[in-house]
Short mmCIF file of C-alpha atoms and ligand atoms in Angstrom, two decimals:
data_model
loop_
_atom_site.label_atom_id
_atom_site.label_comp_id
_atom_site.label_asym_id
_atom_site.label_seq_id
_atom_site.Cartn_x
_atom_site.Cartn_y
_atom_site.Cartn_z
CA UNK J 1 17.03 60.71 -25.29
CA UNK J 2 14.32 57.71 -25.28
CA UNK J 3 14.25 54.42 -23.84
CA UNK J 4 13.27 51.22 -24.83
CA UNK J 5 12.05 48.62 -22.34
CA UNK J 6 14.50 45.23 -22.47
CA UNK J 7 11.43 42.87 -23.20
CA UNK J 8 10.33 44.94 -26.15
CA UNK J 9 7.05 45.56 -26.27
CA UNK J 10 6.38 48.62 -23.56
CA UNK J 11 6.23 52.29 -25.23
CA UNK J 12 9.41 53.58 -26.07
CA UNK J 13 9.15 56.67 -22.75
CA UNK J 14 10.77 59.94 -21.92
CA UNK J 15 13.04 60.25 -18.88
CA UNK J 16 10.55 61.79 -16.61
CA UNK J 17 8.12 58.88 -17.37
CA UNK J 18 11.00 56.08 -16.93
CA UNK J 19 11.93 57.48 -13.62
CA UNK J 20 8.40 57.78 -12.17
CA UNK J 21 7.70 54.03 -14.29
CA UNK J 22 10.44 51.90 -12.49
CA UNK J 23 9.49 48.89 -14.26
CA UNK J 24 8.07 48.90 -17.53
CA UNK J 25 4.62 47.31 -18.62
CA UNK J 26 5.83 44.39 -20.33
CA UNK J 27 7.71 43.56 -17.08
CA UNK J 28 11.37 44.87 -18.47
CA UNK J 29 13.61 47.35 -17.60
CA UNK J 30 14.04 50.64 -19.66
CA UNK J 31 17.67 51.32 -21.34
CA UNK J 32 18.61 53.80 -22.94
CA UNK J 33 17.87 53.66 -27.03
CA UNK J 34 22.08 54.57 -27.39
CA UNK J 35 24.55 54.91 -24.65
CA UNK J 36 25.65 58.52 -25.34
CA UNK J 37 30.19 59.46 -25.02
CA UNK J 38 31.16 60.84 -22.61
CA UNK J 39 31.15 64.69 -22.68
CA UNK J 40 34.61 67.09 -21.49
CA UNK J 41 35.10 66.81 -17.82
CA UNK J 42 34.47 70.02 -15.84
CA UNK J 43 37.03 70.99 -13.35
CA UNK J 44 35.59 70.96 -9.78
CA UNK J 45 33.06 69.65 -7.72
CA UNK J 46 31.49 66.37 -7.56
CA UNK J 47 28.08 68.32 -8.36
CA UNK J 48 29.79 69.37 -11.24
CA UNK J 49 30.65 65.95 -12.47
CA UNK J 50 27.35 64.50 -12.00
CA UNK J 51 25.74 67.47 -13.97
CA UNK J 52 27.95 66.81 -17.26
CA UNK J 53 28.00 62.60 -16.86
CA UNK J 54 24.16 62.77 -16.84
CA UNK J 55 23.29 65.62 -18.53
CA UNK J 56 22.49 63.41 -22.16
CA UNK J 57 20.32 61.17 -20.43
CA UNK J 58 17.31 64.12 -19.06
CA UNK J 59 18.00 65.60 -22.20
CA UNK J 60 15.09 67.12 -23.46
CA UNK J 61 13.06 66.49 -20.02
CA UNK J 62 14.78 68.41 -17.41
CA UNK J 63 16.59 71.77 -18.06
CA UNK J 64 20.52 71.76 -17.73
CA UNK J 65 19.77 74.52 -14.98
CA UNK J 66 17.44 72.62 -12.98
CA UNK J 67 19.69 69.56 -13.12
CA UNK J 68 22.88 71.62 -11.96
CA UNK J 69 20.75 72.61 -9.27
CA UNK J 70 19.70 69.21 -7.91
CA UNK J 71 22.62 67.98 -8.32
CA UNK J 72 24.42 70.45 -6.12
CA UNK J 73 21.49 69.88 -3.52
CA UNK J 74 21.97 66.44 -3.67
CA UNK J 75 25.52 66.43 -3.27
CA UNK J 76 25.65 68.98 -0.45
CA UNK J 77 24.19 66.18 2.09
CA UNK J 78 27.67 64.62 2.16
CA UNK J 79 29.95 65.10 5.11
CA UNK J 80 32.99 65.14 3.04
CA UNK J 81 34.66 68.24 0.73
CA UNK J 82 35.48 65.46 -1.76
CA UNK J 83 31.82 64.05 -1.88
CA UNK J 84 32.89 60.36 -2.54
CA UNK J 85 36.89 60.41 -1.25
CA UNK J 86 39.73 58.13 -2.75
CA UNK J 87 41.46 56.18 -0.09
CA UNK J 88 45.09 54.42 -0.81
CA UNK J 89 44.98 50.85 0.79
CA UNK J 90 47.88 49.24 -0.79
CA UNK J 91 50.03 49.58 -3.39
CA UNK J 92 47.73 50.32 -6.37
CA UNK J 93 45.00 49.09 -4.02
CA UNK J 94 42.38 51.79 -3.52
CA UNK J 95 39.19 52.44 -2.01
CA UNK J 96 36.46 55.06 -3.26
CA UNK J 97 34.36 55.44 -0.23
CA UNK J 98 30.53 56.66 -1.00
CA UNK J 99 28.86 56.21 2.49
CA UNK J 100 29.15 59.82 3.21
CA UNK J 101 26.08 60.38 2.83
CA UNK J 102 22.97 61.25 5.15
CA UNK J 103 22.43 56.97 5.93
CA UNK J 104 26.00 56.21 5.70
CA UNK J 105 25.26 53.39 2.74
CA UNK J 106 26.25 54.28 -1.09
CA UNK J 107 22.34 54.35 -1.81
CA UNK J 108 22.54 58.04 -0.58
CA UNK J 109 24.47 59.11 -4.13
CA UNK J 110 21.91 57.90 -6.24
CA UNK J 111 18.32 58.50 -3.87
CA UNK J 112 19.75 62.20 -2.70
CA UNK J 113 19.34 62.74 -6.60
CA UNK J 114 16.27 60.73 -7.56
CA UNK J 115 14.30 62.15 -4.54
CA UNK J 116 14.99 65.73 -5.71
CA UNK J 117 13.76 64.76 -9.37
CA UNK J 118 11.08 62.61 -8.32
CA UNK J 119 9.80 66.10 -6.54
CA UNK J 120 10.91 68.04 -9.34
CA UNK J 121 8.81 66.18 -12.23
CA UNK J 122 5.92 65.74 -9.67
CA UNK J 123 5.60 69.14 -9.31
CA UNK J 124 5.68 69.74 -13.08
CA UNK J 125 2.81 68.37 -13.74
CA UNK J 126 0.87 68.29 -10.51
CA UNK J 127 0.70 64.93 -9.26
CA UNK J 128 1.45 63.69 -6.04
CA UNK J 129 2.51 60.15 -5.61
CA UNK J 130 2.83 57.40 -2.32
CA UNK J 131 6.14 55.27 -2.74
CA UNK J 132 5.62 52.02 -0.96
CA UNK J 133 8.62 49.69 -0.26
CA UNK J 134 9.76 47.09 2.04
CA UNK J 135 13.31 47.08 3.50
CA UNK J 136 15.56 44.56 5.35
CA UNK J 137 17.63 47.30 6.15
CA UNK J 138 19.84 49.95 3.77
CA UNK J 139 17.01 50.82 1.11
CA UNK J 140 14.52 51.81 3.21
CA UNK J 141 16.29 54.94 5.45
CA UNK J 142 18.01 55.87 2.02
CA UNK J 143 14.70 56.21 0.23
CA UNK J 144 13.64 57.62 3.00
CA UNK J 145 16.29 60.67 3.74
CA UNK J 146 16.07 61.20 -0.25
CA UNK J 147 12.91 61.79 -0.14
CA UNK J 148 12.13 63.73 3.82
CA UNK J 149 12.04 67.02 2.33
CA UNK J 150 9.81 66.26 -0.87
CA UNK J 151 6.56 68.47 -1.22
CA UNK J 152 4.73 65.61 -3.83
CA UNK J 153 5.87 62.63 -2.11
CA UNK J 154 4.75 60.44 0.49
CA UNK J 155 6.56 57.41 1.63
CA UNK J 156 5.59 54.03 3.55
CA UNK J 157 8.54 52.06 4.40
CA UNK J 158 7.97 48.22 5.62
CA UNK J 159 10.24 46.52 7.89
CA UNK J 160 10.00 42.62 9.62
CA UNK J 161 9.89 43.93 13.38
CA UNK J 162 12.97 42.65 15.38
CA UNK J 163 14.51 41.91 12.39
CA UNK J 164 16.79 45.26 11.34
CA UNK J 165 19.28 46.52 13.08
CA UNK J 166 19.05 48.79 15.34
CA UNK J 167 20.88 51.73 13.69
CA UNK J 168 18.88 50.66 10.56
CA UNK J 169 15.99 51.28 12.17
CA UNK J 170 16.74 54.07 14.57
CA UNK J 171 17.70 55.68 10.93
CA UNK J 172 14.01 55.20 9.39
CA UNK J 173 11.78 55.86 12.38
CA UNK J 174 13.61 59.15 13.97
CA UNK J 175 12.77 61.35 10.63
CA UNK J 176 10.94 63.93 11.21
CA UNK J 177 8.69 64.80 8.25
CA UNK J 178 5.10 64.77 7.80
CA UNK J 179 5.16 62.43 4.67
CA UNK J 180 7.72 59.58 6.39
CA UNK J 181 6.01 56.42 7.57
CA UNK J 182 7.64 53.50 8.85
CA UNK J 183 5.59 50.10 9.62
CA UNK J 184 6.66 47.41 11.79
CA UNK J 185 5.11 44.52 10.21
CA UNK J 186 5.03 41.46 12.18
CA UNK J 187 6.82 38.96 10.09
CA UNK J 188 10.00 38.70 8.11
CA UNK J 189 10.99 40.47 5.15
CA UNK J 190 9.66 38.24 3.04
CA UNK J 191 6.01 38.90 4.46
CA UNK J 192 7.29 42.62 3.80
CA UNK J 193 8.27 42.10 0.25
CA UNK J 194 4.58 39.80 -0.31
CA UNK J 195 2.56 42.76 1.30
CA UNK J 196 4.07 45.47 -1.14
CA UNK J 197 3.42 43.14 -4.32
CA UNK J 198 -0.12 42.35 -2.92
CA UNK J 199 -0.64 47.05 -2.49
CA UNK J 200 0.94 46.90 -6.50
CA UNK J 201 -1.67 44.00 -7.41
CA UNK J 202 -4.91 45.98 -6.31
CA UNK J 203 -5.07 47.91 -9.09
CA UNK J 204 -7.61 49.69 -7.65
CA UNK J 205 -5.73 50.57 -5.01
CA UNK J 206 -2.78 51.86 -7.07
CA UNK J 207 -4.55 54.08 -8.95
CA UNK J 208 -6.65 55.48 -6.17
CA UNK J 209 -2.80 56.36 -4.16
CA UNK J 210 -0.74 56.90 -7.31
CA UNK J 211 1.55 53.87 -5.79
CA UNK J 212 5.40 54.59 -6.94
CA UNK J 213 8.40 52.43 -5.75
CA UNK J 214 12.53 53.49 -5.88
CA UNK J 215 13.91 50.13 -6.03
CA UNK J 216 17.17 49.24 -7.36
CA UNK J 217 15.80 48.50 -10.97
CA UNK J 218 15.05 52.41 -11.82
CA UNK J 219 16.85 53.75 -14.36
CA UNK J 220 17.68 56.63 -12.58
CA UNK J 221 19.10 55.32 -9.58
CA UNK J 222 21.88 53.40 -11.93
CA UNK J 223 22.07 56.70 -13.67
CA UNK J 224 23.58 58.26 -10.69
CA UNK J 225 25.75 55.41 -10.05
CA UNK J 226 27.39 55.86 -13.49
CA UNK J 227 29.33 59.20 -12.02
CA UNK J 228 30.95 58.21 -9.13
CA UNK J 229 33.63 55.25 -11.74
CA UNK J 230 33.85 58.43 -14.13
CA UNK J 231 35.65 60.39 -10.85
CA UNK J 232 37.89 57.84 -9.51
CA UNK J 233 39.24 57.39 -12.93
CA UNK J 234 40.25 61.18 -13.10
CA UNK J 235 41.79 61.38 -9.96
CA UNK J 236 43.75 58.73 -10.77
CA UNK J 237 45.01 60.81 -13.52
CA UNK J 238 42.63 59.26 -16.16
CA UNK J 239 44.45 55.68 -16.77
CA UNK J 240 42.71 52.57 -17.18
CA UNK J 241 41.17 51.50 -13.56
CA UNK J 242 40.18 48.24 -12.45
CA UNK J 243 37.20 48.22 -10.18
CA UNK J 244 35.62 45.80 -7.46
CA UNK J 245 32.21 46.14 -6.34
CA UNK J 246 30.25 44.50 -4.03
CA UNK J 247 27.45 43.37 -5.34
CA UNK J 248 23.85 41.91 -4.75
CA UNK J 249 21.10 42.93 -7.37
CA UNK J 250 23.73 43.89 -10.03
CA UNK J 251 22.91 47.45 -10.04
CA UNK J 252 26.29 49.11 -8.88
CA UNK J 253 28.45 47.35 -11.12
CA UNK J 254 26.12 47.91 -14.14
CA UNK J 255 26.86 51.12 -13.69
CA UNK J 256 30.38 50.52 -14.04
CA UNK J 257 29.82 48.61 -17.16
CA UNK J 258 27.49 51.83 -18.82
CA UNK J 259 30.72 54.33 -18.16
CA UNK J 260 32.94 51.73 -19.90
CA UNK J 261 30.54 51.96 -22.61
CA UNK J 262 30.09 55.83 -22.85
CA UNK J 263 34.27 55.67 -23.05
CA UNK J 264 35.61 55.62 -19.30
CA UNK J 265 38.71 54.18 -18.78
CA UNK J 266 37.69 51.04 -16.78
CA UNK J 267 39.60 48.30 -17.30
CA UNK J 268 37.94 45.26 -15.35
CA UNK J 269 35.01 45.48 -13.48
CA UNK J 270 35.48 42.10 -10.38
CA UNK J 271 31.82 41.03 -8.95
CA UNK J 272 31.96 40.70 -5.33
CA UNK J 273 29.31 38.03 -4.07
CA UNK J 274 28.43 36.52 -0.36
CA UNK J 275 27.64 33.18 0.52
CA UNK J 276 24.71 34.19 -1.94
CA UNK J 277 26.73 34.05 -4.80
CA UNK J 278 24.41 33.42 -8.00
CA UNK J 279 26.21 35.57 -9.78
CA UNK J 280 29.99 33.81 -9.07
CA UNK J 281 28.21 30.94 -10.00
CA UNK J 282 26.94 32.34 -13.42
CA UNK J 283 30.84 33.10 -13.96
CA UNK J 284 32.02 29.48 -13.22
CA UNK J 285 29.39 28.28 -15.22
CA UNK J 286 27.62 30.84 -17.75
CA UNK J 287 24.27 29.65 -16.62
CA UNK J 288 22.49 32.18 -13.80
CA UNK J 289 21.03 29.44 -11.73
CA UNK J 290 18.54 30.57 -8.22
CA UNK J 291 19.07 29.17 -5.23
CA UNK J 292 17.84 29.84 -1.61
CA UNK J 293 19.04 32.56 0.57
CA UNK J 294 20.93 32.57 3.41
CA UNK J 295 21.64 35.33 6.00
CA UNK J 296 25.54 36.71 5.68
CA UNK J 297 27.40 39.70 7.59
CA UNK J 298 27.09 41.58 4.31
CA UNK J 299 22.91 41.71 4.62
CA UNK J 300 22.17 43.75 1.98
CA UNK J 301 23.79 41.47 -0.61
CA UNK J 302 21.41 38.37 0.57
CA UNK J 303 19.64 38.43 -2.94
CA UNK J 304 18.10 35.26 -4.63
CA UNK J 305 17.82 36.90 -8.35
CA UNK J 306 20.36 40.01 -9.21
CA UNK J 307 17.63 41.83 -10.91
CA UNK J 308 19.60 44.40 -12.96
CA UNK J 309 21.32 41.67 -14.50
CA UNK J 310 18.70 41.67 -17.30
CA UNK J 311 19.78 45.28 -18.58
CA UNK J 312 23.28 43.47 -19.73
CA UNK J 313 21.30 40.45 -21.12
CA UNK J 314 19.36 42.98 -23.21
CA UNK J 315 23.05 43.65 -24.39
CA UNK J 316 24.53 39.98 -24.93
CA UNK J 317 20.84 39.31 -27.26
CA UNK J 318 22.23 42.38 -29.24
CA UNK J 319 19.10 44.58 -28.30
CA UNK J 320 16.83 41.97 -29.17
CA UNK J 321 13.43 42.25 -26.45
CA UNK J 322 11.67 39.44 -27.78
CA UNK J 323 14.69 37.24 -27.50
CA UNK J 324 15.29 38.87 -23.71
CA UNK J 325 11.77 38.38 -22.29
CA UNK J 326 11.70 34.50 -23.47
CA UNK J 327 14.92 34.44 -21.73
CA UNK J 328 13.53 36.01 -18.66
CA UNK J 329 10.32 33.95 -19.04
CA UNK J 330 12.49 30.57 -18.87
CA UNK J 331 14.22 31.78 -16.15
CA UNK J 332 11.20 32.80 -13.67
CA UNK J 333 9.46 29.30 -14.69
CA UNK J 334 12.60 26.66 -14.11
CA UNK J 335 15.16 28.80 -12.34
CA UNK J 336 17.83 28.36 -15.28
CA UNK J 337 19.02 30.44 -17.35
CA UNK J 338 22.14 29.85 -20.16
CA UNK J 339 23.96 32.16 -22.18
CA UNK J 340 25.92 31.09 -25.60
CA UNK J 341 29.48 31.02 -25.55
CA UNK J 342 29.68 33.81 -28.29
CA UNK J 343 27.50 35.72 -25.80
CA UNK J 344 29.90 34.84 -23.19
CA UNK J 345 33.07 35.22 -25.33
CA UNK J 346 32.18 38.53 -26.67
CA UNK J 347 30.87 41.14 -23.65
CA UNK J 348 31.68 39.06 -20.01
CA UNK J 349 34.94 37.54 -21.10
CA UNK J 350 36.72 40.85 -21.67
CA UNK J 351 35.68 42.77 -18.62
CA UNK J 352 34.67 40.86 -16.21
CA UNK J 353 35.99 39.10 -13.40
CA UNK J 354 33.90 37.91 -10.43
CA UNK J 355 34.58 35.81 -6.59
CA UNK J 356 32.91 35.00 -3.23
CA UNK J 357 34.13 35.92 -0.09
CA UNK J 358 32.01 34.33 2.95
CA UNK J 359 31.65 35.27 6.52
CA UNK J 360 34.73 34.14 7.44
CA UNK J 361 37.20 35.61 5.02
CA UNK J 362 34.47 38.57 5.54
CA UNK J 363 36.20 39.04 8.66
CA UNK J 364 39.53 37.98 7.66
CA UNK J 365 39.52 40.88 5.54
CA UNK J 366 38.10 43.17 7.81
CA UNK J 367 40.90 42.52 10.21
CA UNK J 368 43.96 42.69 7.71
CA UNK J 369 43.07 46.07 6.52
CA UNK J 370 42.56 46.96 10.32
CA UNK J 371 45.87 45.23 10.56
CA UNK J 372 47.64 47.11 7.76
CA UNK J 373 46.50 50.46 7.88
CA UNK J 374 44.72 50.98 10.99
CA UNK J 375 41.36 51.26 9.02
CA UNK J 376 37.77 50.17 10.00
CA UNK J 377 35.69 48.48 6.81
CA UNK J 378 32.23 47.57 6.33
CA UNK J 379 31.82 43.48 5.94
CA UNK J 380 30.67 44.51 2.67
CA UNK J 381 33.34 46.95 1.88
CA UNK J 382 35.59 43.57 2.90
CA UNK J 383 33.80 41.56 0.39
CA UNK J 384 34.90 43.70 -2.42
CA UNK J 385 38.20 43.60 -1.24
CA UNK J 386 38.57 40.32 -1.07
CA UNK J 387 36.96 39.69 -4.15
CA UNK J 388 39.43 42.29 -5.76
CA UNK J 389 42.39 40.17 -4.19
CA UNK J 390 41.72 36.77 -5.04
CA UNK J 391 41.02 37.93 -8.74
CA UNK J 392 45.04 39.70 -8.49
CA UNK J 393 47.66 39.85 -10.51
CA UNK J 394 45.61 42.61 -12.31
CA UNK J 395 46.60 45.15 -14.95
CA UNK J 396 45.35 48.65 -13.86
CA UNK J 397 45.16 49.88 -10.13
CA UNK J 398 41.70 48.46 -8.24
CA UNK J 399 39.41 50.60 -6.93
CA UNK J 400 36.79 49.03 -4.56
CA UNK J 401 33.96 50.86 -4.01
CA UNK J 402 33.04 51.01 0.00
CA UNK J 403 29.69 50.87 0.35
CA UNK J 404 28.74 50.97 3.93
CA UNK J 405 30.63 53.23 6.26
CA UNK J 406 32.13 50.59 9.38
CA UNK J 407 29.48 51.87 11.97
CA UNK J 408 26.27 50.26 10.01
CA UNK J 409 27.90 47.63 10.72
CA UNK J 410 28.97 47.56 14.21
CA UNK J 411 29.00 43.98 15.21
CA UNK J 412 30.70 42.55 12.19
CA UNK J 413 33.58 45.25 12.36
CA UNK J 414 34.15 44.77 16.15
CA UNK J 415 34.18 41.30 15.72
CA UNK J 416 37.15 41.43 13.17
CA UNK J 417 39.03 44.36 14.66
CA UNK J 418 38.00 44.27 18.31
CA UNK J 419 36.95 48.19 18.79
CA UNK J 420 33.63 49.05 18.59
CA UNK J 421 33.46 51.73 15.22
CA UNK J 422 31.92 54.69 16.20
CA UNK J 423 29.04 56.66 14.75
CA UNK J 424 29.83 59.93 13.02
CA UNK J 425 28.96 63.00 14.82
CA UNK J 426 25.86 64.06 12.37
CA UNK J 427 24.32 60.45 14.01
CA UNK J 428 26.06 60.89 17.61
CA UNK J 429 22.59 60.99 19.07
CA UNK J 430 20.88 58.64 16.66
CA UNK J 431 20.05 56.57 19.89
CA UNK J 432 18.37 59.50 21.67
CA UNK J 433 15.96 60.75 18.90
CA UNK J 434 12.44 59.59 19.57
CA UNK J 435 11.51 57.03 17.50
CA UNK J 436 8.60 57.56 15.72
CA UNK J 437 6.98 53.77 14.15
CA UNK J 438 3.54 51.98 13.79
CA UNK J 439 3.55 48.27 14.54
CA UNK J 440 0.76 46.65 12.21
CA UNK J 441 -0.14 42.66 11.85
CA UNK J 442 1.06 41.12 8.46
CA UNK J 443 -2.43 41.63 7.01
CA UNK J 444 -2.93 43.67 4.04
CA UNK J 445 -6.00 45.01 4.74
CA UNK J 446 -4.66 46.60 8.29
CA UNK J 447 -1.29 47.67 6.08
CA UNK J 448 -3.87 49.47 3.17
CA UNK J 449 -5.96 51.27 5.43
CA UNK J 450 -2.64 52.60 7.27
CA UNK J 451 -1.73 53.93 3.46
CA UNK J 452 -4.79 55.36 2.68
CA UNK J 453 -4.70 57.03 6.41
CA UNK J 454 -1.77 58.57 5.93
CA UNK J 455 -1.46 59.50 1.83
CA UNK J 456 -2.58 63.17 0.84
CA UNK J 457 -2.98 62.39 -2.39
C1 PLP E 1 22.57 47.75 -1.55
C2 PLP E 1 23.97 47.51 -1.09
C3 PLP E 1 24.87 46.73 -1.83
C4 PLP E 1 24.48 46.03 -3.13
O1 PLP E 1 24.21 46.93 -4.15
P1 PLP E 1 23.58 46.44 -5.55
O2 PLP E 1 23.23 47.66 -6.29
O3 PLP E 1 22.37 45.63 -5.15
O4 PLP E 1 24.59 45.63 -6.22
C5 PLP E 1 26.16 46.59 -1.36
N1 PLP E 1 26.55 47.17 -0.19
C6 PLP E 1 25.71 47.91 0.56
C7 PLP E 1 26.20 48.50 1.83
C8 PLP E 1 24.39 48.12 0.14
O5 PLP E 1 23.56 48.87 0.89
#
């Protein structure tokens, strides 16, 4: 399998190299050259699944044994038998829930996988690498459990002091590994997000530490997503399945899109937006307009630009990267961006659906489930939901996929159903692990000489 960058003009790469890429050098995202079928299903475990779903796309680059085995590994983190459960909501109304992983957010599927293979391909060819990121909350302690345990990795994770939660940040700075580092920068995420660019800009500086990133654009990360829509459909019994996902940079339901193209049964895919709602917009109006942020219950769907977005563009310019980057190039210099009504007509029309929920039916719908089944959701569990709702009559049960288990999200959830969710025992004592953290200025200099203190490569 090879892939092709969406703007065109980047080597055509190998999996291993896509996954330790991220971006590619013309500024795209890679895609694979052909979305493969789906193979036959295996009987069994989730592990088992994932293993067949993804085995076309490493191909070539990692052994079907050594996949198997990091898939298992992966998968073994989760606290429940079923890996990513089913739960019956309403009539025909379901929810898949995937926060039962090791940060209770549905990042852990995909980074319990991409740390392993991140380690896997390092060691291969013996190169060690420093991921930098910055976090407002959810990506940085699932980076950081996916990659604790990795021999080739180290990992600096940037956070605006004050400004996470604290289970978010009790759930970075309480690992205990010698290659996790946490920063508390003083600043806001945006002075975060600024410093990590500005560590990526110093080439110099790159080179010299190998700098690597996991954000939500690699490859492998939607990869991993693509599994998880290929299970709920067979334990539904393999009909066609309608899905709602809440959504900020695009990533999660992209996946749901790629297993409709390798021949999954899913029917319509609803978008699921905040207050921040560029992409509702874009399906009210067919143009993907930016706009501010503002700060919602559902944090980690407070996203300006849906990033991801560009992989389906790539798709609606029929493959074309020259045609894709000038599109992208409009876009970052006025903010605008329109798509042709063939475009439109031919791959959104027929699949998908999208809607906003804000705060306040946030917590409506948090407190109606509550009401009608007794059960505790995430705000951004509740934006799916709602989403899902307001798009009904539909034609094919709805799965929405939970992404944050209720107790991330304490204050939202105890607002709508008035009791206080509870952590689950693995995290019981989350509040009594030391905390382990180093408080820096928002300077780069003082944030680069932290990295180079405490990278071994
Ligand atoms: C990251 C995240 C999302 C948004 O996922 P995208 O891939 O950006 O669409 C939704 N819910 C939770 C809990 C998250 O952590």
């Amino acid at each position: 399998m090879k892939y092709v960058s969406t703007r065109g003009s980047a080597p055509e790469l190998g999996f291993a190299d896509v996954l330790l890429a991220g971006l590619a050098t013309d500024g795209g995202l890679y895609v694979p050259s052909e979305y493969p079928s789906l193979p036959d299903l295996p009987n069994g475990r989730y592990a088992d699944l994932a293993h067949a779903v993804m085995s076309p796309y490493v191909a070539g680059e990692i052994s079907s044994d050594d996949l198997y085995r990091m898939c298992v590994d992966a998968y073994a983190t989760f606290r429940h038998p079923a890996t990513v459960p089913l739960v019956q909501i309403d009539t025909d109304e379901w929810l898949m829930e995937l926060f039962h992983g090791p940060t209770l957010a549905f990042k852990d599927v995909a980074l319990q996988l991409v740390g392993r293979m991140f380690d896997h391909v390092l060691a291969k060819r013996g190169e060690r690498i420093t991921i930098v990121g910055a976090t407002s909350g959810d990506t940085g302690s699932a980076a950081i459990d996916g990659v604790k345990a990795c021999q080739n990795v180290d990992i600096v994770i940037l956070y605006p002091e004050g400004r996470v939660s604290d289970v978010q940040r009790k759930q970075m700075t309480t690992v205990d590994a010698p290659n996790v580092h946490t920063v508390a920068v003083a600043g806001t995420f945006d002075d975060c997000q600024d410093l990590v660019k500005a560590m990526f800009n110093d080439v110099a500086f790159r080179n010299e530490l190998n700098l690597s990133a996991v954000n939500s654009i690699n490859w492998a990360r939607v990869m991993a997503q693509i599994v998880y829509y290929v299970a709920a459909i067979d334990a539904l019994g393999g009909q066609p399945v309608t899905f709602s996902v809440p959504t900020g940079n695009f990533g999660n339901v992209l996946a749901g899109w790629i297993a409709r193209e390798m021949g999954a049964s899913v029917d319509e895919l609803v978008v699921g937006s905040n207050t921040n709602d560029i992409l509702t917009r874009f399906f009210d109006s067919h143009a993907m307009v930016a706009s501010g942020v503002v700060p919602t219950l559902s944090p980690s769907m407070d996203i300006q630009v849906s990033s991801n977005f560009e992989r389906l563009l790539f798709e609606l310019n029929d493959r074309d990267g020259g045609a894709t980057a000038e599109q992208m190039n409009r876009f970052r210099a006025s903010g605008r961006m329109d798509v042709e009504p063939d475009q439109y007509a031919r791959w959104i029309e027929p699949v998908f659906r999208a809607a906003r929920c804000d705060d306040d039916a946030t917590v409506a719908t948090m407190a109606d489930v509550y009401r009608t089944t007794g059960m505790q959701i995430d705000p951004h569990t509740a934006v799916g939901v709602s989403a899902a709702r307001q798009c009904a009559p539909h034609s094919s049960p709805v799965v929405t996929l939970a992404t944050a288990h209720p107790a991330k999200f304490p204050d939202a959830v105890e607002r709508a159903t008035g009791r206080r969710p509870a952590l689950p025992d693995h995290l019981a004592d989350l509040f009594d692990r030391p905390e382990r953290t180093t408080a820096l200025a928002n300077d780069l200099a003082t944030v680069q000489k932290f990295v180079r203190s405490v990278a071994t490569s």
